[in-house]
Amino acid sequence: DVDGLGAIADLSITKTDGVTTATAGGSVTYTIVVSNAGPSTATGATVADTFPASLTCTWTCVGAGGGTCTASGSGNINQSVNLPSGGSVTYTASCTISAAATGTLSNTATVTAPGGVTDPVPGNNSATDSDTVAASADLSITKTDGVTTATAGGSVTYTITASNAGPSNATGATVADTFPASLTCTWTCVGAGGGTCTASGS
């Protein structure tokens, strides 16, 4: 009790993954620190973080200065923590990014004081980390007809395989082959591993 006002605890939260650009198909690790500057204890404060759909996360948590939290989990964070004055808890969230992610990866973590505890500085109870999502895709192509000699007036069959070793998706990549004037060709195409293409042509 401070001057008859009841329990008062200045809770705060910070969040960062230490980067400003993330790669689709890659990963990021967020560090989320929740602190209590006091003067009262905050038992049962709520820490929440709803991760974007493009992230798949697991997390661990350790306390300091008497702070306690659930040791680990996966998916969104929605946890009750105990924060004595001067105490803190630190979440480390390891997240994989969807290979199809684009735009900006924005993620907010919040801390809410428990019932009966007044937080005199609510402005530091939310923290957002934003990264620009970049794509990186290792494309490759192979082509062979399986022979080293061809007969004039005969035929050859080429197998052309275009691949993406990732980590990001490559939507709208271009495959091109200009056949020599001595060849008259028709072609078919099939995809694997989610790859798609026009089925046939000439």
C-alpha positions as YAML, in Angstrom:
chain: A
units: angstrom
residues:
- id: 1
  name: ASP
  ca: [0.00, 0.00, 0.00]
- id: 2
  name: VAL
  ca: [1.49, 3.34, -1.08]
- id: 3
  name: ASP
  ca: [-0.05, 6.43, 0.54]
- id: 4
  name: GLY
  ca: [-3.35, 4.60, 0.89]
- id: 5
  name: LEU
  ca: [-3.68, 4.13, -2.90]
- id: 6
  name: GLY
  ca: [-3.39, 0.34, -2.84]
- id: 7
  name: ALA
  ca: [-0.80, -1.69, -4.74]
- id: 8
  name: ILE
  ca: [1.11, 0.25, -7.40]
- id: 9
  name: ALA
  ca: [3.48, -1.47, -9.83]
- id: 10
  name: ASP
  ca: [5.09, 0.08, -12.88]
- id: 11
  name: LEU
  ca: [5.16, -2.86, -15.29]
- id: 12
  name: SER
  ca: [6.93, -2.56, -18.63]
- id: 13
  name: ILE
  ca: [7.77, -4.74, -21.63]
- id: 14
  name: THR
  ca: [10.33, -4.67, -24.44]
- id: 15
  name: LYS
  ca: [10.50, -6.84, -27.54]
- id: 16
  name: THR
  ca: [13.10, -7.19, -30.31]
- id: 17
  name: ASP
  ca: [14.53, -9.78, -32.67]
- id: 18
  name: GLY
  ca: [17.63, -7.67, -33.31]
- id: 19
  name: VAL
  ca: [17.01, -7.35, -37.06]
- id: 20
  name: THR
  ca: [15.02, -5.07, -39.35]
- id: 21
  name: THR
  ca: [14.78, -7.50, -42.29]
- id: 22
  name: ALA
  ca: [13.65, -11.13, -42.17]
- id: 23
  name: THR
  ca: [13.71, -13.77, -44.89]
- id: 24
  name: ALA
  ca: [10.60, -15.70, -45.93]
- id: 25
  name: GLY
  ca: [11.32, -19.34, -45.15]
- id: 26
  name: GLY
  ca: [13.95, -18.34, -42.59]
- id: 27
  name: SER
  ca: [13.66, -17.70, -38.85]
- id: 28
  name: VAL
  ca: [13.75, -14.98, -36.20]
- id: 29
  name: THR
  ca: [14.29, -15.09, -32.44]
- id: 30
  name: TYR
  ca: [12.44, -12.55, -30.32]
- id: 31
  name: THR
  ca: [13.59, -11.50, -26.85]
- id: 32
  name: ILE
  ca: [10.70, -10.25, -24.71]
- id: 33
  name: VAL
  ca: [11.58, -8.75, -21.32]
- id: 34
  name: VAL
  ca: [8.85, -7.99, -18.78]
- id: 35
  name: SER
  ca: [9.87, -5.93, -15.73]
- id: 36
  name: ASN
  ca: [8.36, -4.47, -12.57]
- id: 37
  name: ALA
  ca: [9.84, -1.18, -11.38]
- id: 38
  name: GLY
  ca: [7.61, -1.38, -8.29]
- id: 39
  name: PRO
  ca: [7.07, -0.32, -5.69]
- id: 40
  name: SER
  ca: [4.52, -3.12, -5.14]
- id: 41
  name: THR
  ca: [4.59, -6.77, -6.16]
- id: 42
  name: ALA
  ca: [2.53, -7.80, -9.20]
- id: 43
  name: THR
  ca: [1.41, -11.39, -8.67]
- id: 44
  name: GLY
  ca: [-0.47, -12.81, -11.63]
- id: 45
  name: ALA
  ca: [0.35, -10.19, -14.26]
- id: 46
  name: THR
  ca: [-0.56, -11.32, -17.79]
- id: 47
  name: VAL
  ca: [1.95, -11.45, -20.63]
- id: 48
  name: ALA
  ca: [0.39, -11.88, -24.07]
- id: 49
  name: ASP
  ca: [1.77, -12.15, -27.60]
- id: 50
  name: THR
  ca: [-0.34, -13.30, -30.54]
- id: 51
  name: PHE
  ca: [2.11, -14.18, -33.28]
- id: 52
  name: PRO
  ca: [1.25, -13.45, -36.94]
- id: 53
  name: ALA
  ca: [-0.08, -16.40, -38.96]
- id: 54
  name: SER
  ca: [3.17, -16.43, -40.95]
- id: 55
  name: LEU
  ca: [5.16, -17.40, -37.81]
- id: 56
  name: THR
  ca: [5.41, -20.78, -36.09]
- id: 57
  name: CYS
  ca: [6.96, -20.26, -32.65]
- id: 58
  name: THR
  ca: [8.22, -22.09, -29.61]
- id: 59
  name: TRP
  ca: [9.36, -20.20, -26.50]
- id: 60
  name: THR
  ca: [11.19, -20.46, -23.23]
- id: 61
  name: CYS
  ca: [11.03, -18.18, -20.18]
- id: 62
  name: VAL
  ca: [13.40, -17.48, -17.29]
- id: 63
  name: GLY
  ca: [12.90, -15.22, -14.29]
- id: 64
  name: ALA
  ca: [15.29, -12.85, -12.52]
- id: 65
  name: GLY
  ca: [15.06, -10.91, -9.26]
- id: 66
  name: GLY
  ca: [12.35, -13.23, -8.00]
- id: 67
  name: GLY
  ca: [10.24, -13.12, -11.17]
- id: 68
  name: THR
  ca: [8.61, -16.45, -12.11]
- id: 69
  name: CYS
  ca: [7.01, -17.73, -15.31]
- id: 70
  name: THR
  ca: [6.10, -20.92, -17.17]
- id: 71
  name: ALA
  ca: [9.38, -22.41, -18.40]
- id: 72
  name: SER
  ca: [8.41, -23.16, -22.00]
- id: 73
  name: GLY
  ca: [5.62, -23.50, -24.51]
- id: 74
  name: SER
  ca: [4.65, -23.22, -28.16]
- id: 75
  name: GLY
  ca: [2.33, -21.01, -30.16]
- id: 76
  name: ASN
  ca: [0.96, -17.74, -28.79]
- id: 77
  name: ILE
  ca: [2.01, -16.49, -25.37]
- id: 78
  name: ASN
  ca: [-0.83, -15.89, -22.90]
- id: 79
  name: GLN
  ca: [0.77, -16.45, -19.53]
- id: 80
  name: SER
  ca: [0.40, -15.43, -15.88]
- id: 81
  name: VAL
  ca: [3.70, -14.28, -14.35]
- id: 82
  name: ASN
  ca: [4.74, -13.16, -10.88]
- id: 83
  name: LEU
  ca: [6.82, -9.99, -10.69]
- id: 84
  name: PRO
  ca: [8.10, -8.70, -7.34]
- id: 85
  name: SER
  ca: [9.37, -5.14, -7.30]
- id: 86
  name: GLY
  ca: [12.67, -5.17, -9.20]
- id: 87
  name: GLY
  ca: [11.88, -8.56, -10.74]
- id: 88
  name: SER
  ca: [11.64, -9.53, -14.40]
- id: 89
  name: VAL
  ca: [10.96, -12.44, -16.74]
- id: 90
  name: THR
  ca: [12.54, -12.94, -20.16]
- id: 91
  name: TYR
  ca: [10.85, -14.86, -22.96]
- id: 92
  name: THR
  ca: [12.90, -16.15, -25.88]
- id: 93
  name: ALA
  ca: [10.63, -17.01, -28.83]
- id: 94
  name: SER
  ca: [12.17, -18.95, -31.71]
- id: 95
  name: CYS
  ca: [10.01, -18.59, -34.81]
- id: 96
  name: THR
  ca: [10.13, -19.99, -38.33]
- id: 97
  name: ILE
  ca: [8.74, -17.75, -41.07]
- id: 98
  name: SER
  ca: [6.42, -19.07, -43.76]
- id: 99
  name: ALA
  ca: [8.16, -19.40, -47.14]
- id: 100
  name: ALA
  ca: [5.18, -17.51, -48.61]
- id: 101
  name: ALA
  ca: [5.44, -14.53, -46.22]
- id: 102
  name: THR
  ca: [5.57, -11.04, -47.77]
- id: 103
  name: GLY
  ca: [5.32, -7.41, -46.69]
- id: 104
  name: THR
  ca: [5.99, -6.49, -43.06]
- id: 105
  name: LEU
  ca: [6.28, -8.88, -40.13]
- id: 106
  name: SER
  ca: [4.79, -6.94, -37.21]
- id: 107
  name: ASN
  ca: [4.38, -8.45, -33.76]
- id: 108
  name: THR
  ca: [3.23, -6.90, -30.47]
- id: 109
  name: ALA
  ca: [3.70, -8.15, -26.89]
- id: 110
  name: THR
  ca: [1.80, -6.75, -23.92]
- id: 111
  name: VAL
  ca: [1.83, -6.96, -20.13]
- id: 112
  name: THR
  ca: [-1.27, -6.29, -18.04]
- id: 113
  name: ALA
  ca: [-1.27, -5.64, -14.30]
- id: 114
  name: PRO
  ca: [-3.28, -8.07, -12.16]
- id: 115
  name: GLY
  ca: [-6.55, -7.03, -10.53]
- id: 116
  name: GLY
  ca: [-6.04, -4.78, -7.52]
- id: 117
  name: VAL
  ca: [-2.73, -3.44, -8.82]
- id: 118
  name: THR
  ca: [-2.53, 0.00, -10.44]
- id: 119
  name: ASP
  ca: [0.09, 0.60, -13.12]
- id: 120
  name: PRO
  ca: [0.96, 4.31, -13.02]
- id: 121
  name: VAL
  ca: [2.74, 4.26, -16.41]
- id: 122
  name: PRO
  ca: [0.59, 2.23, -18.84]
- id: 123
  name: GLY
  ca: [2.39, 3.57, -21.91]
- id: 124
  name: ASN
  ca: [5.24, 1.10, -21.54]
- id: 125
  name: ASN
  ca: [2.99, -1.98, -21.32]
- id: 126
  name: SER
  ca: [3.16, -2.76, -25.04]
- id: 127
  name: ALA
  ca: [6.09, -3.32, -27.39]
- id: 128
  name: THR
  ca: [6.08, -3.97, -31.14]
- id: 129
  name: ASP
  ca: [8.82, -5.35, -33.37]
- id: 130
  name: SER
  ca: [8.52, -4.85, -37.14]
- id: 131
  name: ASP
  ca: [10.67, -6.40, -39.88]
- id: 132
  name: THR
  ca: [10.53, -6.06, -43.64]
- id: 133
  name: VAL
  ca: [10.13, -9.51, -45.18]
- id: 134
  name: ALA
  ca: [12.54, -10.21, -48.03]
- id: 135
  name: ALA
  ca: [12.48, -13.21, -50.34]
- id: 136
  name: SER
  ca: [15.53, -15.34, -51.10]
- id: 137
  name: ALA
  ca: [15.23, -18.31, -53.43]
- id: 138
  name: ASP
  ca: [18.01, -20.51, -54.84]
- id: 139
  name: LEU
  ca: [16.65, -21.39, -58.29]
- id: 140
  name: SER
  ca: [18.35, -23.94, -60.52]
- id: 141
  name: ILE
  ca: [17.68, -25.76, -63.77]
- id: 142
  name: THR
  ca: [18.90, -28.95, -65.45]
- id: 143
  name: LYS
  ca: [18.40, -30.14, -69.04]
- id: 144
  name: THR
  ca: [19.30, -33.36, -70.79]
- id: 145
  name: ASP
  ca: [18.08, -35.57, -73.60]
- id: 146
  name: GLY
  ca: [20.11, -38.54, -72.35]
- id: 147
  name: VAL
  ca: [22.13, -38.89, -75.54]
- id: 148
  name: THR
  ca: [25.27, -37.39, -77.01]
- id: 149
  name: THR
  ca: [24.43, -38.09, -80.68]
- id: 150
  name: ALA
  ca: [21.19, -37.29, -82.53]
- id: 151
  name: THR
  ca: [20.06, -38.37, -86.01]
- id: 152
  name: ALA
  ca: [18.87, -35.88, -88.62]
- id: 153
  name: GLY
  ca: [15.23, -36.67, -89.33]
- id: 154
  name: GLY
  ca: [14.94, -38.48, -85.98]
- id: 155
  name: SER
  ca: [13.81, -37.16, -82.59]
- id: 156
  name: VAL
  ca: [15.07, -36.28, -79.13]
- id: 157
  name: THR
  ca: [13.24, -35.84, -75.82]
- id: 158
  name: TYR
  ca: [14.59, -33.25, -73.41]
- id: 159
  name: THR
  ca: [13.91, -33.36, -69.67]
- id: 160
  name: ILE
  ca: [14.12, -29.87, -68.16]
- id: 161
  name: THR
  ca: [13.80, -29.60, -64.38]
- id: 162
  name: ALA
  ca: [13.52, -26.19, -62.68]
- id: 163
  name: SER
  ca: [13.94, -26.30, -58.88]
- id: 164
  name: ASN
  ca: [13.87, -23.98, -55.88]
- id: 165
  name: ALA
  ca: [16.16, -24.82, -52.94]
- id: 166
  name: GLY
  ca: [14.56, -21.96, -50.96]
- id: 167
  name: PRO
  ca: [14.26, -20.73, -48.39]
- id: 168
  name: SER
  ca: [11.50, -18.51, -49.87]
- id: 169
  name: ASN
  ca: [8.82, -19.32, -52.40]
- id: 170
  name: ALA
  ca: [9.40, -18.08, -55.96]
- id: 171
  name: THR
  ca: [6.01, -17.18, -57.41]
- id: 172
  name: GLY
  ca: [6.10, -16.17, -61.07]
- id: 173
  name: ALA
  ca: [9.63, -17.36, -61.91]
- id: 174
  name: THR
  ca: [10.27, -17.62, -65.67]
- id: 175
  name: VAL
  ca: [11.51, -20.75, -67.43]
- id: 176
  name: ALA
  ca: [12.68, -20.09, -70.99]
- id: 177
  name: ASP
  ca: [14.08, -22.32, -73.75]
- id: 178
  name: THR
  ca: [14.48, -21.12, -77.33]
- id: 179
  name: PHE
  ca: [14.82, -24.27, -79.45]
- id: 180
  name: PRO
  ca: [17.12, -24.29, -82.50]
- id: 181
  name: ALA
  ca: [15.46, -23.78, -85.88]
- id: 182
  name: SER
  ca: [16.23, -27.43, -86.73]
- id: 183
  name: LEU
  ca: [13.87, -28.64, -83.98]
- id: 184
  name: THR
  ca: [10.07, -28.72, -83.95]
- id: 185
  name: CYS
  ca: [8.94, -29.30, -80.38]
- id: 186
  name: THR
  ca: [5.89, -29.92, -78.24]
- id: 187
  name: TRP
  ca: [6.14, -30.06, -74.45]
- id: 188
  name: THR
  ca: [4.35, -31.05, -71.27]
- id: 189
  name: CYS
  ca: [5.01, -29.94, -67.70]
- id: 190
  name: VAL
  ca: [4.24, -31.42, -64.27]
- id: 191
  name: GLY
  ca: [4.94, -29.96, -60.84]
- id: 192
  name: ALA
  ca: [6.19, -31.56, -57.61]
- id: 193
  name: GLY
  ca: [6.49, -30.27, -54.05]
- id: 194
  name: GLY
  ca: [3.91, -27.57, -54.71]
- id: 195
  name: GLY
  ca: [5.50, -26.43, -57.96]
- id: 196
  name: THR
  ca: [3.00, -25.41, -60.66]
- id: 197
  name: CYS
  ca: [3.33, -24.77, -64.40]
- id: 198
  name: THR
  ca: [1.35, -24.65, -67.65]
- id: 199
  name: ALA
  ca: [0.52, -28.28, -68.50]
- id: 200
  name: SER
  ca: [1.50, -28.32, -72.17]
- id: 201
  name: GLY
  ca: [2.38, -26.30, -75.23]
- id: 202
  name: SER
  ca: [4.32, -26.24, -78.47]
...
